[in-house]
Amino acid sequence: MSEQAGYSPSFKRPAEIMRMRRKRARSEAGSLSGSPAAASTGQGASSPAWVRPFSPGPLFNSQNRSGGGGGGVKRRNPFANIENTYSPSKKLIIYNEEEERVEAKEKKETGQVSTKKTEVIPFAARLVEAENKERQRFNSKKSLDYSEDDSLFEEDDEDLKNPLLKSPPAIAPASIAPPVCTEYPADWSLKTRVLFTSPLSLSWAEKPKAQEEAVGLSQHCRAQYISPPHSIQDAKSCSELRCSFQQSLVYWQHPSLPWLSLFPRINAERSFTGKSAPWSQDGALQQSLMSEWSVSLSSLYSLLKAKLCPYFYLCSYQFTVLFKAAGLSGSNSITALISPTTRGLREAMKAEGIEFSLPLVEELRRSRDLDIDNELDCGKEKDDDCCGGKEEDCGEEKDQTETKSADEDDDDNDNDEDEDMSWLKEMGVQDKIKKPDSISVQLRKEGQTTSLDHKPESVVLVEGPDTFTLINFLINCKSVVASAGSQAGLPPTLLSPVAFRGAAMHTLKARSVNVKSQVGMGYQNVSSLEVTGPILPSSLHAITALLRPAQKGNFSASLYTHAPTAVMNVHKSKTQSSSSAVDLSSCGLLSASVQQLQTPSTLGKTALNHLNMNNYSYTWKN
């Protein structure tokens, strides 16, 4: 077979391929005609002897090939070569004609004649094998220790001094434990409904035994708290847990009318419509109700001042007032928050000499002033070149520009007023009509003040001795009682976590239900506990503290907030104090609840909507 320089040894010219095909066809015909037995037994259908697997390529003995059961020889590609048909899972034993020729020449010179088969890997296989060896060599070099090859890991002296730069693998992500939040922020808003859900059963919280209910009520009246076990195997059989749960449901209310639900009071006309209200047309009865209510309110404030009551709520048909004892929310004095308010109520409080503040309005004002100051600072930096860096010159120019702007505003107002009065001049009656200067200014001011009415921004903060004046104002103010409608003549509702004069003991309603929630393609049993009523902040905290061990640290709660009280978490007290400055150990609450309520709330003007505990760690949404 002739060869030409530049061609692969396995490459065949087309003429040679056709000659080889004709020769192969003749050999196949001779082998088939020479073995009739093989044809009769079906072996003639197999591949004939010395048939290449592809062309070009080496010849294989038929004994080494597996006999196929197909009919006829498979068509082969005459222009294929070994490189583009190489399979990594197979090795081909071929004749290397070049090496065979060299070895034959050497052996001929030495007098030895032999034929040698060599196993040669095609070019693509050799390339892959070389890449694998290079990769293994690089990996082995990279995985050397410091002691094996110090030159590979040369470091500067500064890097050796810094342990963080010396050994980064020492700080593994798995070694940093996720933060565990064991407490959620204080929420001073009133809740109307809370729905607890847990994968474990919550049926232990309903239908208490008579003895357990009695023990819970007795513990509440005596302000005694029995901590349940830290690990509870069966919550339904734990008597201490069930007694403590009944204790956490108790609250005190005045007035108490069994046929009326006296909370909520704002926008609750439907709940009062059609109900018996004998006081609505009886003045003497209204006077009696207000007199008892005044005594109860005075009793509550006295308890609050003596730190025997931590807080209480006053819920009228127009607004809600939250009184907090000194030491709560980081304040060193008694505070009161009123929301929502109107311009008339604020003017009446000013007339009584009650000093108050609008926290949200002041905060908005401060943010605006800060933005203006930043703009002025930026302008001052830009104008340093024009005034030569002299602060006195800049100040004079600023004063002049402010004076000019004020004069321009006055001129603009005068021009606007002249334009407004021009039509009167045309009619000739401008002397008979007075210019509405003072009236327009007053209307503008009133528009700004009345725009806050019935909004969260209208919340009012009263601190210190002014809270006592506020109590007297609420007792004597006629606007706290509706004069018409379904709530006419009915005093506001007083809610407290501890007993006070004229109060009636009430308990929240708890109901447990097993439901199925969809998880993926199936359903999972989920136990739920619904608590309804005026849920105070301390009651919510006490219930969650009991669910923590009972549900193995896994439960969630959906909180439904009484909208007017959501802003009660805003508190910007002027008299800040540490949590340990005021002793509230005798206020009648659980010590953990007191510690939570002593810290200032971080919720701002929002309230908690969802609370989730997973693996004894809290997460929440507001």
XYZ file of C-alpha atoms in Angstrom:
622
model
C 0.000 0.000 0.000
C 1.536 3.264 -1.100
C 1.933 6.093 1.358
C 2.279 9.804 0.918
C 3.832 12.333 3.281
C 1.353 14.263 5.433
C -1.288 11.560 5.584
C -2.199 9.415 8.553
C -1.084 5.768 8.299
C -4.681 4.651 8.580
C -5.895 6.913 5.770
C -6.846 5.223 2.493
C -7.359 6.763 -0.885
C -10.788 6.321 -2.482
C -9.331 4.114 -5.225
C -7.756 1.853 -2.653
C -10.993 1.691 -0.694
C -12.948 0.593 -3.772
C -10.309 -2.035 -4.550
C -10.499 -3.327 -0.964
C -14.273 -3.484 -1.131
C -14.236 -5.533 -4.344
C -11.661 -7.883 -2.804
C -13.740 -8.229 0.389
C -16.889 -8.997 -1.623
C -15.101 -11.800 -3.477
C -13.725 -13.251 -0.201
C -17.164 -13.138 1.406
C -18.746 -14.896 -1.556
C -16.072 -17.606 -1.444
C -16.474 -18.165 2.304
C -20.266 -18.428 2.049
C -20.133 -20.846 -0.863
C -17.443 -22.931 0.852
C -19.466 -23.522 4.062
C -23.001 -24.653 3.280
C -23.394 -26.097 6.759
C -22.907 -22.737 8.304
C -25.509 -21.262 6.041
C -27.972 -24.005 6.928
C -27.466 -23.524 10.677
C -27.872 -19.771 10.481
C -24.210 -18.907 11.083
C -23.899 -17.455 7.643
C -25.921 -14.521 8.822
C -23.161 -13.553 11.187
C -20.245 -11.330 10.175
C -17.721 -13.081 7.898
C -14.077 -13.567 8.777
C -11.618 -10.658 8.750
C -14.259 -7.933 8.494
C -13.283 -4.469 9.666
C -15.563 -2.848 12.313
C -15.374 0.315 10.294
C -13.359 1.487 7.341
C -10.590 2.492 7.496
C -9.435 0.472 10.478
C -7.709 -2.726 11.462
C -8.923 -6.185 10.641
C -10.480 -8.271 13.402
C -10.706 -11.993 13.556
C -14.239 -13.261 13.535
C -13.444 -15.441 16.518
C -12.935 -12.389 18.729
C -16.198 -10.749 17.685
C -19.573 -11.542 19.105
C -21.816 -13.207 16.557
C -24.827 -11.098 15.720
C -28.138 -12.488 14.764
C -28.909 -9.914 12.105
C -29.457 -10.697 8.469
C -26.704 -9.329 6.220
C -23.629 -7.246 6.831
C -24.135 -3.724 8.212
C -23.204 -0.956 5.828
C -19.948 0.773 6.737
C -18.760 4.344 6.239
C -15.755 4.232 3.886
C -14.576 7.741 4.884
C -14.553 7.195 8.668
C -11.325 7.086 10.644
C -10.420 5.947 14.102
C -10.308 9.384 15.728
C -13.910 10.415 15.066
C -15.316 7.013 15.945
C -13.350 6.551 19.163
C -15.321 5.397 22.188
C -13.601 5.997 25.585
C -15.059 2.753 26.938
C -13.271 0.658 24.286
C -9.667 0.134 23.275
C -8.785 -1.018 19.789
C -5.884 -3.332 19.054
C -4.479 -2.089 15.767
C -1.403 -2.537 13.746
C 0.841 0.464 13.913
C 2.336 0.149 10.476
C 5.057 2.729 11.055
C 6.369 1.111 14.241
C 6.025 -2.339 12.676
C 8.148 -1.273 9.697
C 10.867 0.182 11.951
C 10.970 -2.887 14.183
C 11.031 -5.219 11.153
C 13.963 -3.305 9.723
C 15.905 -3.512 12.997
C 15.219 -7.217 13.422
C 16.193 -7.881 9.841
C 19.545 -6.303 10.476
C 20.039 -8.393 13.620
C 18.751 -11.515 11.948
C 15.502 -11.770 13.923
C 12.223 -11.811 12.075
C 9.020 -11.542 14.017
C 5.645 -9.913 13.773
C 4.485 -7.906 16.798
C 1.060 -6.607 17.714
C 1.026 -3.411 19.742
C -1.798 -1.783 21.624
C -2.015 1.804 20.540
C -4.528 4.314 21.881
C -5.860 6.701 19.239
C -5.008 10.417 19.316
C -8.257 11.545 21.024
C -7.785 8.948 23.749
C -4.175 10.025 24.265
C -5.304 13.641 24.578
C -7.956 12.808 27.183
C -5.473 10.681 29.105
C -2.931 13.528 29.126
C -5.528 15.984 30.415
C -6.511 13.597 33.215
C -2.894 13.154 34.267
C -2.368 16.922 34.283
C -5.503 17.442 36.404
C -4.449 14.774 38.889
C -0.996 16.314 39.147
C -2.491 19.774 39.795
C -4.898 18.464 42.443
C -2.163 16.563 44.221
C -0.006 19.683 44.185
C -2.849 21.819 45.513
C -3.622 19.445 48.389
C -0.093 19.519 49.795
C 0.305 20.465 53.442
C 2.517 23.260 54.682
C 5.144 20.754 55.767
C 5.283 19.073 52.323
C 5.873 22.112 50.177
C 6.315 25.429 51.938
C 7.019 27.265 48.714
C 3.467 26.776 47.536
C 1.999 28.561 50.549
C 4.287 31.512 51.129
C 2.622 34.151 53.328
C 3.545 37.614 54.456
C 4.331 38.440 58.036
C 1.108 40.448 58.397
C -0.973 37.516 57.257
C 0.739 35.237 59.767
C 0.008 37.692 62.578
C -3.689 37.875 61.725
C -5.401 34.618 62.695
C -8.424 35.403 60.559
C -6.263 35.620 57.441
C -4.051 32.703 58.427
C -6.754 30.052 58.668
C -10.056 30.996 56.989
C -11.434 27.428 57.216
C -11.466 27.805 61.006
C -14.596 29.961 60.674
C -16.968 27.554 59.006
C -20.594 28.512 58.333
C -21.764 25.483 60.269
C -19.967 26.700 63.394
C -21.984 29.960 63.467
C -25.287 29.107 65.134
C -28.388 30.997 63.964
C -29.590 33.676 66.383
C -32.233 32.498 68.827
C -34.868 35.100 69.733
C -36.490 33.992 72.960
C -38.804 37.020 73.250
C -40.925 39.127 70.924
C -41.304 42.927 71.261
C -43.930 44.376 73.555
C -47.245 45.084 71.836
C -49.519 47.555 73.661
C -52.419 47.217 71.240
C -55.608 45.418 72.240
C -56.380 42.187 70.395
C -59.911 41.064 69.635
C -58.975 37.540 68.499
C -55.907 35.293 68.456
C -55.730 32.008 66.536
C -52.963 29.637 67.661
C -51.985 26.668 65.476
C -49.540 23.868 66.218
C -48.677 20.413 64.851
C -49.189 19.070 68.396
C -52.621 18.863 69.959
C -54.033 21.945 71.713
C -57.039 20.167 73.199
C -55.511 20.466 76.683
C -56.439 24.172 76.731
C -60.227 23.698 76.687
C -62.842 22.284 79.054
C -60.949 22.586 82.334
C -61.991 20.615 85.367
C -63.865 22.454 88.106
C -60.915 22.146 90.471
C -58.442 23.398 87.850
C -60.600 26.410 87.059
C -60.973 27.219 90.768
C -57.218 26.964 91.344
C -56.535 29.218 88.353
C -58.950 31.917 89.532
C -57.578 31.731 93.068
C -54.018 32.082 91.862
C -54.982 35.124 89.795
C -56.693 36.871 92.729
C -53.700 36.202 94.968
C -51.163 37.093 92.247
C -49.486 33.697 92.625
C -47.838 32.145 89.611
C -46.805 28.483 89.473
C -44.354 27.742 86.704
C -45.206 24.581 84.751
C -42.472 21.971 84.093
C -39.914 22.860 81.436
C -40.439 19.557 79.608
C -44.045 18.377 79.396
C -44.650 14.912 77.989
C -48.469 14.944 78.088
C -49.970 18.442 78.299
C -53.491 17.132 78.834
C -52.526 15.369 82.041
C -50.439 18.287 83.428
C -52.630 19.937 86.053
C -50.243 22.852 86.673
C -50.304 23.786 82.979
C -54.094 23.798 82.777
C -54.446 25.843 85.992
C -51.938 28.417 84.748
C -53.753 28.643 81.429
C -57.034 29.447 83.182
C -55.204 32.070 85.225
C -53.878 33.780 82.078
C -57.413 34.195 80.652
C -58.703 36.404 83.492
C -59.242 40.164 83.109
C -61.284 42.783 85.004
C -63.916 45.069 83.495
C -66.268 47.894 84.489
C -69.141 48.357 83.823
C -70.351 44.805 83.392
C -73.660 44.194 81.676
C -74.267 40.517 80.816
C -76.501 41.173 77.796
C -74.077 43.672 76.214
C -70.563 43.222 74.834
C -68.761 46.359 76.010
C -65.658 45.858 73.884
C -64.938 47.211 71.353
C -66.769 50.512 71.664
C -65.574 52.383 68.545
C -67.747 51.699 65.475
C -69.721 49.090 67.448
C -73.239 50.443 66.980
C -74.439 47.170 65.473
C -73.658 45.204 68.633
C -75.762 47.655 70.685
C -78.665 48.040 68.267
C -81.823 46.274 69.428
C -80.449 45.580 72.913
C -82.193 46.751 76.055
C -80.841 50.132 77.248
C -83.000 51.366 80.143
C -80.563 54.186 80.973
C -80.959 55.867 77.578
C -84.196 57.618 78.674
C -83.581 57.701 82.434
C -81.395 60.597 83.617
C -81.157 59.339 87.190
C -79.904 55.962 86.037
C -77.289 57.622 83.826
C -76.121 59.703 86.792
C -75.811 56.566 88.921
C -73.784 54.750 86.247
C -71.429 57.721 85.829
C -70.919 58.040 89.565
C -69.923 54.361 89.910
C -67.709 54.686 86.865
C -65.908 57.719 88.358
C -65.161 55.775 91.542
C -63.750 52.868 89.534
C -61.565 55.169 87.406
C -60.191 56.918 90.520
C -59.477 53.524 92.101
C -57.560 52.397 89.027
C -55.416 55.533 88.964
C -54.614 55.125 92.670
C -53.484 51.534 92.051
C -51.443 52.703 89.076
C -49.732 55.411 91.119
C -48.911 52.905 93.902
C -47.450 50.492 91.273
C -50.076 47.873 92.205
C -51.607 48.039 88.728
C -49.281 48.042 85.707
C -51.680 49.548 83.157
C -55.352 49.898 82.236
C -57.461 50.927 79.245
C -60.355 53.364 78.962
C -62.475 52.612 75.875
C -65.077 55.210 74.907
C -67.222 55.421 71.788
C -64.781 57.976 70.252
C -61.282 57.214 71.544
C -59.182 54.833 73.662
C -56.833 55.845 76.480
C -53.940 53.691 77.730
C -52.529 54.533 81.181
C -49.136 52.986 82.012
C -47.381 52.935 85.365
C -43.940 54.415 85.881
C -41.210 52.048 84.760
C -43.023 50.612 81.742
C -41.806 51.302 78.194
C -38.671 52.889 79.617
C -40.515 55.856 81.155
C -39.788 57.152 84.658
C -43.273 58.577 85.162
C -46.915 57.715 84.553
C -47.880 58.119 80.909
C -51.128 58.157 78.974
C -51.734 57.690 75.252
C -55.003 58.829 73.633
C -55.968 57.672 70.131
C -57.617 58.810 67.962
C -58.254 62.448 68.890
C -60.031 65.389 67.326
C -59.309 69.086 67.296
C -62.178 69.709 69.708
C -60.806 67.228 72.248
C -57.310 68.685 72.021
C -58.622 72.221 72.445
C -60.639 71.111 75.497
C -57.530 69.516 77.022
C -55.578 72.724 76.451
C -58.355 74.698 78.121
C -58.047 72.466 81.200
C -54.302 73.101 81.350
C -53.233 69.618 80.276
C -49.850 69.650 78.560
C -49.503 67.014 75.871
C -47.507 66.236 72.754
C -48.167 64.681 69.367
C -45.325 62.134 68.976
C -45.927 61.231 65.336
C -46.352 64.860 64.242
C -43.166 65.869 66.066
C -41.307 62.970 64.514
C -42.469 64.011 61.054
C -41.441 67.573 61.803
C -37.985 66.510 62.942
C -37.468 64.446 59.819
C -38.456 67.418 57.642
C -36.146 69.764 59.543
C -33.334 67.260 59.176
C -33.893 67.117 55.427
C -33.897 70.914 55.237
C -30.696 71.119 57.285
C -29.040 68.614 54.997
C -30.056 70.619 51.958
C -28.737 73.820 53.555
C -25.468 72.108 54.440
C -25.086 70.911 50.876
C -25.842 74.420 49.603
C -23.347 75.903 52.030
C -20.613 73.590 50.813
C -21.358 74.581 47.246
C -21.333 78.330 48.105
C -18.013 78.254 49.980
C -16.215 79.407 46.840
C -18.505 82.370 46.242
C -18.117 83.778 49.775
C -14.461 82.942 50.125
C -15.017 80.530 52.995
C -16.137 83.271 55.477
C -18.958 82.112 57.694
C -20.024 85.674 58.600
C -20.488 86.629 54.982
C -22.391 83.410 54.318
C -24.634 84.043 57.321
C -25.359 87.597 56.226
C -26.162 86.449 52.711
C -28.399 83.689 54.089
C -30.269 86.185 56.283
C -30.674 88.531 53.355
C -31.972 85.756 51.099
C -34.398 84.574 53.806
C -35.645 88.142 54.308
C -36.030 88.586 50.566
C -37.905 85.301 50.245
C -40.230 86.266 53.103
C -40.859 89.671 51.511
C -41.479 88.010 48.171
C -43.977 85.634 49.782
C -45.759 88.596 51.377
C -45.782 90.420 48.053
C -47.139 87.335 46.333
C -49.876 87.039 48.952
C -50.713 90.738 48.534
C -50.785 90.335 44.767
C -53.055 87.288 45.069
C -55.366 89.185 47.390
C -55.404 92.189 45.046
C -56.292 89.883 42.182
C -59.021 88.295 44.298
C -60.439 91.749 45.093
C -60.197 93.039 41.519
C -63.639 91.779 40.591
C -65.080 93.719 43.545
C -63.424 96.894 42.274
C -64.985 96.369 38.886
C -68.395 96.171 40.563
C -67.639 99.221 42.699
C -68.349 97.567 46.048
C -64.786 97.072 47.293
C -65.243 99.640 50.115
C -68.355 97.947 51.459
C -66.768 94.474 51.811
C -63.986 93.756 54.301
C -60.905 91.898 53.099
C -60.937 88.311 54.417
C -57.318 88.368 55.589
C -57.763 87.083 59.128
C -60.523 84.695 58.103
C -58.426 83.038 55.389
C -55.462 82.666 57.732
C -57.695 81.121 60.394
C -59.229 78.714 57.913
C -55.789 77.602 56.802
C -54.705 76.936 60.361
C -57.896 75.062 61.134
C -57.503 72.992 57.993
C -54.049 71.895 59.124
C -55.233 70.973 62.617
C -58.411 69.186 61.573
C -56.584 67.128 58.946
C -55.224 64.944 61.788
C -58.628 64.063 63.210
C -59.429 60.330 63.534
C -56.015 59.396 62.106
C -53.126 57.535 63.776
C -51.056 60.738 63.603
C -53.497 62.357 66.042
C -52.277 60.199 68.978
C -51.659 62.315 72.087
C -49.051 61.647 74.798
C -49.538 62.933 78.354
C -46.828 62.452 80.992
C -46.223 62.985 84.689
C -48.620 65.031 86.871
C -50.696 65.974 83.837
C -52.091 62.426 83.849
C -53.899 63.201 87.126
C -55.408 66.297 85.512
C -56.404 64.073 82.593
C -58.285 61.747 84.989
C -60.294 64.682 86.343
C -60.895 65.887 82.791
C -62.262 62.487 81.725
C -64.534 62.285 84.775
C -66.048 65.714 84.129
C -65.944 65.725 80.325
C -69.345 65.147 78.774
C -67.898 64.077 75.430
C -66.722 60.710 76.826
C -70.364 59.589 76.902
C -72.504 59.489 73.763
C -75.501 61.779 73.893
C -77.364 60.003 71.084
C -77.364 56.679 69.328
C -77.281 53.107 70.593
C -74.519 53.891 73.143
C -76.219 56.959 74.592
C -75.692 57.385 78.347
C -73.346 54.389 78.665
C -70.003 55.143 80.418
C -66.713 54.073 78.814
C -65.361 50.562 79.403
C -62.476 50.116 81.844
C -60.167 47.116 81.295
C -57.419 46.052 83.679
C -55.260 42.946 84.310
C -55.784 43.307 88.115
C -58.821 43.824 90.325
C -60.097 47.311 91.168
C -63.122 48.808 92.844
C -66.427 48.064 91.115
C -64.807 45.689 88.593
C -66.195 42.316 87.539
C -64.018 39.310 86.777
C -64.214 38.028 83.204
C -62.363 35.321 81.305
C -61.423 35.104 77.660
C -63.141 32.448 75.581
C -60.875 29.612 74.432
C -61.942 26.984 71.912
C -59.808 24.185 70.444
C -60.491 22.704 66.990
C -58.614 20.099 64.922
C -58.344 21.092 61.275
C -56.541 19.804 58.178
C -54.183 22.062 56.265
C -52.901 21.301 52.776
C -49.179 20.537 52.667
C -47.960 19.800 49.150
C -50.205 17.160 47.594
C -51.597 15.904 50.898
C -53.201 17.126 54.091
C -51.707 17.408 57.548
C -53.550 17.439 60.852
C -53.147 20.801 62.591
C -54.578 21.659 65.981
C -55.880 25.191 66.532
C -56.803 27.229 69.603
C -58.998 30.316 69.231
C -58.996 32.935 72.004
C -61.518 35.799 71.759
C -62.226 38.851 73.877
C -60.306 41.961 74.925
C -56.856 40.333 74.987
C -54.496 42.476 77.054
C -50.708 42.546 76.415
C -49.950 40.642 79.637
C -52.545 37.965 78.808
C -51.011 37.407 75.368
C -47.547 37.048 76.855
C -48.733 34.653 79.563
C -50.475 32.409 77.017
C -47.451 32.263 74.718
C -45.207 31.489 77.709
C -47.394 28.440 78.470
C -47.539 27.270 74.846
C -43.758 27.274 74.632
C -43.176 24.103 76.748
C -46.564 22.542 76.013
C -46.090 22.576 72.204
C -42.371 21.696 72.286
C -41.405 25.152 71.027
C -43.399 24.948 67.761
C -46.550 27.021 67.254
C -47.801 30.071 65.381
C -50.369 32.766 66.150
C -52.476 35.048 63.955
C -53.269 38.275 65.833
C -56.300 40.469 65.114
C -55.722 44.004 66.413
C -58.299 46.558 67.487
C -57.394 49.189 64.857
C -57.570 52.364 67.015
C -55.076 50.872 69.483
C -52.419 49.845 66.938
C -50.677 53.190 67.381
C -50.283 52.640 71.138
C -46.787 51.263 70.537
C -45.532 54.775 69.767
C -43.848 56.181 72.831
C -41.338 59.030 72.873
C -41.008 59.754 76.564
C -38.999 62.740 77.773
C -38.096 61.007 81.058
C -36.247 57.847 80.073
C -35.096 55.391 82.757
C -33.517 51.969 83.018
C -35.696 48.891 83.474
C -34.374 48.308 86.992
C -34.996 51.887 88.229
C -38.655 51.234 89.140
C -39.777 48.215 91.169
C -42.911 46.608 89.701
C -42.712 43.274 91.518
C -46.076 43.934 93.269
C -48.075 44.851 90.166
C -49.695 41.401 89.977
C -48.156 40.212 86.692
C -45.803 37.408 85.808
C -42.191 38.528 86.214
C -41.377 37.617 82.598
C -44.329 39.739 81.389
C -43.140 42.684 83.480
C -39.658 42.445 81.969
C -41.110 42.422 78.473
C -43.344 45.453 79.129
C -40.530 47.423 80.748
C -38.530 47.572 77.516
C -39.619 50.241 74.992
C -41.556 48.811 72.074
C -39.799 48.690 68.712
C -42.970 48.355 66.633
C -43.551 52.086 66.160
C -47.066 52.896 65.017
C -47.727 49.311 63.907
C -48.828 46.198 65.812
C -48.021 42.500 65.621
C -50.052 40.593 63.034
C -48.336 37.216 63.064
C -46.201 35.444 65.636
C -44.305 32.229 64.971
C -42.167 30.063 67.238
C -39.966 27.449 65.607
C -37.528 25.410 67.670
C -37.997 27.776 70.642
C -37.130 30.844 68.552
C -39.558 33.695 67.773
C -40.200 35.401 64.458
C -42.952 37.960 63.872
C -44.613 40.235 61.328
C -46.181 43.633 61.900
